[in-house]
Short mmCIF file of C-alpha atoms in Angstrom, two decimals:
data_model
loop_
_atom_site.label_atom_id
_atom_site.label_comp_id
_atom_site.label_asym_id
_atom_site.label_seq_id
_atom_site.Cartn_x
_atom_site.Cartn_y
_atom_site.Cartn_z
CA MET A 567 39.91 -11.48 1.19
CA ALA A 568 36.10 -9.80 2.09
CA GLN A 569 34.15 -12.44 5.35
CA THR A 570 30.76 -13.30 4.22
CA PRO A 571 28.31 -11.50 5.88
CA LEU A 572 26.22 -13.13 8.44
CA THR A 573 22.94 -12.56 6.94
CA SER A 574 21.01 -15.84 8.06
CA LEU A 575 19.90 -16.14 11.77
CA ARG A 576 19.97 -18.61 14.63
CA PHE A 577 16.41 -19.44 16.31
CA TYR A 578 15.95 -19.29 19.90
CA GLY A 579 12.81 -19.31 20.27
CA VAL A 580 9.24 -18.06 19.80
CA ALA A 581 8.49 -15.33 22.15
CA ALA A 582 4.77 -13.23 23.22
CA HIS A 583 5.78 -9.75 22.52
CA ASP A 584 3.95 -6.45 22.14
CA PRO A 585 4.65 -4.77 18.58
CA THR A 586 4.45 -1.49 20.45
CA THR A 587 7.80 -2.39 22.40
CA SER A 588 11.05 -2.06 20.86
CA HIS A 589 13.32 -3.44 23.99
CA ASP A 590 14.84 -7.05 23.34
CA LEU A 591 14.32 -9.81 25.47
CA ALA A 592 17.78 -11.65 25.61
CA GLU A 593 20.94 -10.08 25.60
CA HIS A 594 23.18 -10.33 22.30
CA THR A 595 19.74 -11.36 20.53
CA SER A 596 16.96 -9.61 18.29
CA LEU A 597 13.39 -10.11 17.54
CA VAL A 598 11.64 -10.96 14.65
CA GLN A 599 7.52 -9.78 15.47
CA LEU A 600 5.13 -10.84 13.25
CA ARG A 601 1.37 -9.25 14.95
CA SER A 602 1.66 -10.44 18.72
CA LEU A 603 4.26 -13.14 18.43
CA ALA A 604 8.39 -12.10 17.75
CA ALA A 605 11.13 -15.16 16.74
CA VAL A 606 14.21 -14.22 19.18
CA VAL A 607 17.09 -14.82 16.98
CA ALA A 608 21.24 -13.59 16.53
CA PRO A 609 23.22 -12.99 13.53
CA SER A 610 24.57 -16.70 12.26
CA LYS A 611 25.94 -18.54 9.22
CA TYR A 612 24.31 -20.80 7.26
CA SER A 613 25.98 -23.96 9.03
CA ARG A 614 25.45 -26.71 11.16
CA LEU A 615 26.18 -25.46 14.33
CA VAL A 616 28.32 -27.37 17.01
CA LEU A 617 26.09 -28.36 19.75
CA ASP A 618 29.08 -28.55 22.36
CA GLU A 619 28.33 -27.03 26.18
CA LYS A 620 29.19 -23.58 25.41
CA GLU A 621 26.51 -23.72 22.64
CA MET A 622 24.25 -25.02 25.18
CA LYS A 623 24.72 -22.60 28.22
CA ASP A 624 23.99 -20.08 25.33
CA TYR A 625 20.61 -21.34 24.24
CA THR A 626 19.81 -22.15 27.36
CA ARG A 627 20.74 -18.63 28.75
CA VAL A 628 18.78 -16.67 25.94
CA LEU A 629 15.69 -18.70 27.04
CA GLU A 630 16.22 -18.22 30.56
CA GLU A 631 16.16 -14.38 30.02
CA VAL A 632 13.38 -14.44 27.41
CA GLN A 633 11.09 -16.11 30.16
CA ALA A 634 12.03 -13.53 32.87
CA HIS A 635 9.98 -11.11 30.78
CA THR A 636 7.31 -12.95 28.84
CA SER A 637 6.23 -16.48 27.64
CA VAL A 638 8.63 -18.07 25.41
CA LEU A 639 8.11 -21.39 22.95
CA PRO A 640 11.46 -22.55 22.44
CA ALA A 641 13.26 -24.04 19.66
CA PRO A 642 15.55 -27.26 19.18
CA PRO A 643 18.99 -25.89 19.90
CA GLY A 644 20.91 -25.17 16.85
CA THR A 645 17.92 -24.15 14.58
CA ILE A 646 19.05 -21.78 11.63
CA PHE A 647 16.79 -19.84 9.39
CA LYS A 648 18.66 -18.85 5.98
CA SER A 649 17.47 -15.38 5.95
CA ARG A 650 15.02 -12.47 7.55
CA ASP A 651 12.49 -13.85 5.33
CA SER A 652 12.26 -17.07 5.03
CA LEU A 653 12.18 -17.35 8.86
CA LEU A 654 8.78 -14.63 8.43
CA ARG A 655 7.17 -17.07 5.95
CA TRP A 656 7.94 -19.89 8.72
CA LEU A 657 6.04 -17.82 11.49
CA GLU A 658 3.39 -17.25 9.06
CA LEU A 659 2.75 -20.50 8.17
CA HIS A 660 2.44 -21.90 11.95
CA TYR A 661 1.02 -18.52 13.49
CA PHE A 662 -2.26 -19.91 13.82
CA THR A 663 -0.62 -23.25 16.22
CA LEU A 664 1.91 -20.93 17.72
CA THR A 665 -0.96 -18.61 19.56
CA GLN A 666 -2.57 -21.26 20.29
CA THR A 667 0.41 -23.46 21.61
CA MET A 668 1.71 -20.16 23.64
CA THR A 669 -1.73 -19.35 25.22
CA ALA A 670 -1.36 -22.83 26.57
CA VAL A 671 1.89 -22.23 28.23
CA GLU A 672 1.29 -18.73 29.19
CA GLY A 673 1.65 -17.86 32.90
CA HIS A 674 3.30 -21.23 33.10
CA GLY A 675 6.92 -23.30 33.73
CA GLN A 676 8.66 -26.39 33.49
CA ALA A 677 9.31 -28.24 36.69
CA ARG A 678 11.75 -31.79 35.80
CA LEU A 679 11.42 -34.32 38.47
CA THR A 680 13.86 -37.44 39.11
CA VAL A 681 13.01 -39.76 41.39
CA THR A 682 15.96 -42.35 42.65
CA LYS A 683 16.75 -45.05 45.09
CA SER A 684 17.57 -43.32 48.51
CA ALA A 685 21.04 -44.03 49.36
CA ASN A 686 19.73 -45.00 52.98
CA ALA A 687 17.84 -47.47 50.85
CA ASP A 688 19.82 -49.27 48.40
CA PRO A 689 19.22 -52.86 47.49
CA ALA A 690 23.09 -53.42 46.55
CA SER A 691 22.58 -56.68 48.89
CA TRP A 692 19.66 -57.88 47.73
CA ILE A 693 19.97 -61.18 44.64
CA GLY A 694 17.49 -62.42 42.47
CA ASP A 695 13.76 -62.81 43.70
CA GLU A 696 13.94 -60.44 46.05
CA ALA A 697 15.78 -57.97 44.23
CA LYS A 698 13.09 -57.95 41.60
CA GLU A 699 10.67 -57.53 44.50
CA SER A 700 11.74 -54.44 45.54
CA SER A 701 12.77 -52.72 42.41
CA LYS A 702 9.03 -53.04 41.88
CA GLN A 703 8.34 -51.80 44.77
CA LEU A 704 10.32 -48.64 44.28
CA VAL A 705 8.44 -47.89 40.89
CA ALA A 706 5.01 -48.78 42.11
CA ALA A 707 6.08 -45.98 45.26
CA ALA A 708 7.54 -43.92 42.30
CA SER A 709 4.29 -43.66 40.14
CA GLN A 710 1.87 -43.34 42.96
CA SER A 711 3.66 -40.16 43.67
CA MET A 712 3.82 -39.15 40.25
CA ARG A 713 -0.16 -39.49 40.06
CA ILE A 714 -0.54 -37.18 42.97
CA LEU A 715 1.79 -34.56 41.25
CA ARG A 716 0.15 -34.75 37.47
CA GLY A 717 -3.26 -33.66 39.57
CA GLN A 718 -1.32 -30.35 40.65
CA ALA A 719 0.06 -29.61 36.84
CA ALA A 720 -1.29 -28.44 33.72
CA ALA A 721 0.17 -31.29 31.65
CA THR A 722 2.82 -33.92 32.02
CA ILE A 723 5.36 -36.02 30.34
CA THR A 724 6.99 -38.67 31.66
CA LEU A 725 10.74 -38.79 30.24
CA ALA A 726 12.70 -41.99 28.98
CA VAL A 727 15.03 -43.30 31.69
CA ASP A 728 18.21 -44.75 30.55
CA PRO A 729 18.27 -48.77 30.64
CA ASN A 730 21.85 -49.06 32.09
CA GLU A 731 21.23 -45.84 35.01
CA THR A 732 20.21 -48.22 38.39
CA ARG A 733 19.96 -45.73 40.78
CA ILE A 734 17.04 -43.41 38.33
CA ILE A 735 13.19 -45.21 38.70
CA SER A 736 11.62 -41.90 37.49
CA GLN A 737 11.36 -39.37 35.44
CA ALA A 738 9.00 -36.35 34.36
CA SER A 739 8.21 -33.45 33.23
CA PHE A 740 5.17 -30.77 34.98
CA LEU A 741 3.84 -27.72 33.00
CA VAL A 742 3.01 -25.72 36.48
CA VAL A 743 1.29 -22.45 37.47
CA LEU A 744 4.41 -20.09 37.78
CA GLU A 745 1.98 -18.52 41.04
CA HIS A 746 1.94 -21.84 42.52
CA TRP A 747 5.35 -23.03 41.98
CA GLY A 748 5.87 -22.20 45.69
CA ASN A 749 3.01 -25.15 46.36
CA PHE A 750 4.40 -27.68 43.44
CA ALA A 751 7.12 -27.76 45.37
CA GLU A 752 5.98 -28.20 48.60
CA LEU A 753 4.43 -31.48 47.52
CA VAL A 754 7.44 -32.24 46.01
CA GLU A 755 8.78 -32.45 48.97
CA LYS A 756 6.12 -33.83 51.34
CA GLU A 757 6.28 -36.87 48.60
CA ASP A 758 10.15 -37.60 49.42
CA LYS A 759 9.41 -37.50 53.30
CA ARG A 760 6.84 -39.70 52.57
CA GLN A 761 8.53 -42.13 50.16
CA THR A 762 11.64 -43.17 52.92
CA ALA A 763 13.34 -45.66 50.30
CA LEU A 764 13.15 -43.27 47.35
CA ASP A 765 15.10 -39.34 46.81
CA PHE A 766 12.83 -36.66 44.58
CA HIS A 767 15.40 -34.38 43.06
CA LEU A 768 13.10 -30.64 41.65
CA SER A 769 14.31 -28.61 39.32
CA GLY A 770 12.87 -25.62 37.89
CA PRO A 771 11.00 -23.57 36.78
CA TRP A 772 12.58 -23.95 33.33
CA PRO A 773 11.23 -22.57 29.72
CA PRO A 774 9.09 -25.66 28.34
CA TYR A 775 11.41 -27.28 26.45
CA ASP A 776 9.70 -30.79 26.60
CA PHE A 777 6.16 -29.44 26.21
CA VAL A 778 7.40 -27.60 22.54
CA LYS A 779 7.74 -29.60 19.18
CA MET A 780 8.25 -27.12 16.54
CA GLN A 781 7.64 -28.69 12.80
CA PHE A 782 10.02 -27.66 9.83
CA GLY A 783 10.18 -28.33 6.24
CA GLY A 784 12.62 -30.56 4.97
#
């Protein structure tokens, strides 16, 4: 029995793309163009994707390849459109919002920062009120550093910390101008040295995963 053709599209995100150029932006993908924007897609069955490690690696690979060429708005992982026409209708419906968001993130990358208790200042031996007071001091110190870093970013999102996590004090994402990424990284390093009871873990620049929330009708 012949297999059903893959007419649906896996949707990775929306890229700023000149319609007069024809090259693709990431390996094993193609583009669905609408004026100055292009959806980055790949053929797919119209079914729910299992977001396992392999799928997530493919998702991040594609978006990072696109970001190497142009600005990109990431779609939620595993997004599938039933047809090219339904995707074009969605792009048309949200075109104004998408272009506005694209303007806001153009030339920027996402920095993710995790602040943890320093291994050299582990209060494991502290008990009772002493431990509570130390925890408050670490949170206050981390908040002070986050305020300093926020001043060097176009936008900041505070990320929730798992209540079962004992070492992480604070997490945040920053939207940073790519041309100034080195300056931002240096400032993180300075805070890491200044706050001796804390360790700062910076990663990126990433596509703006935490700064884009796409809307899909039910």
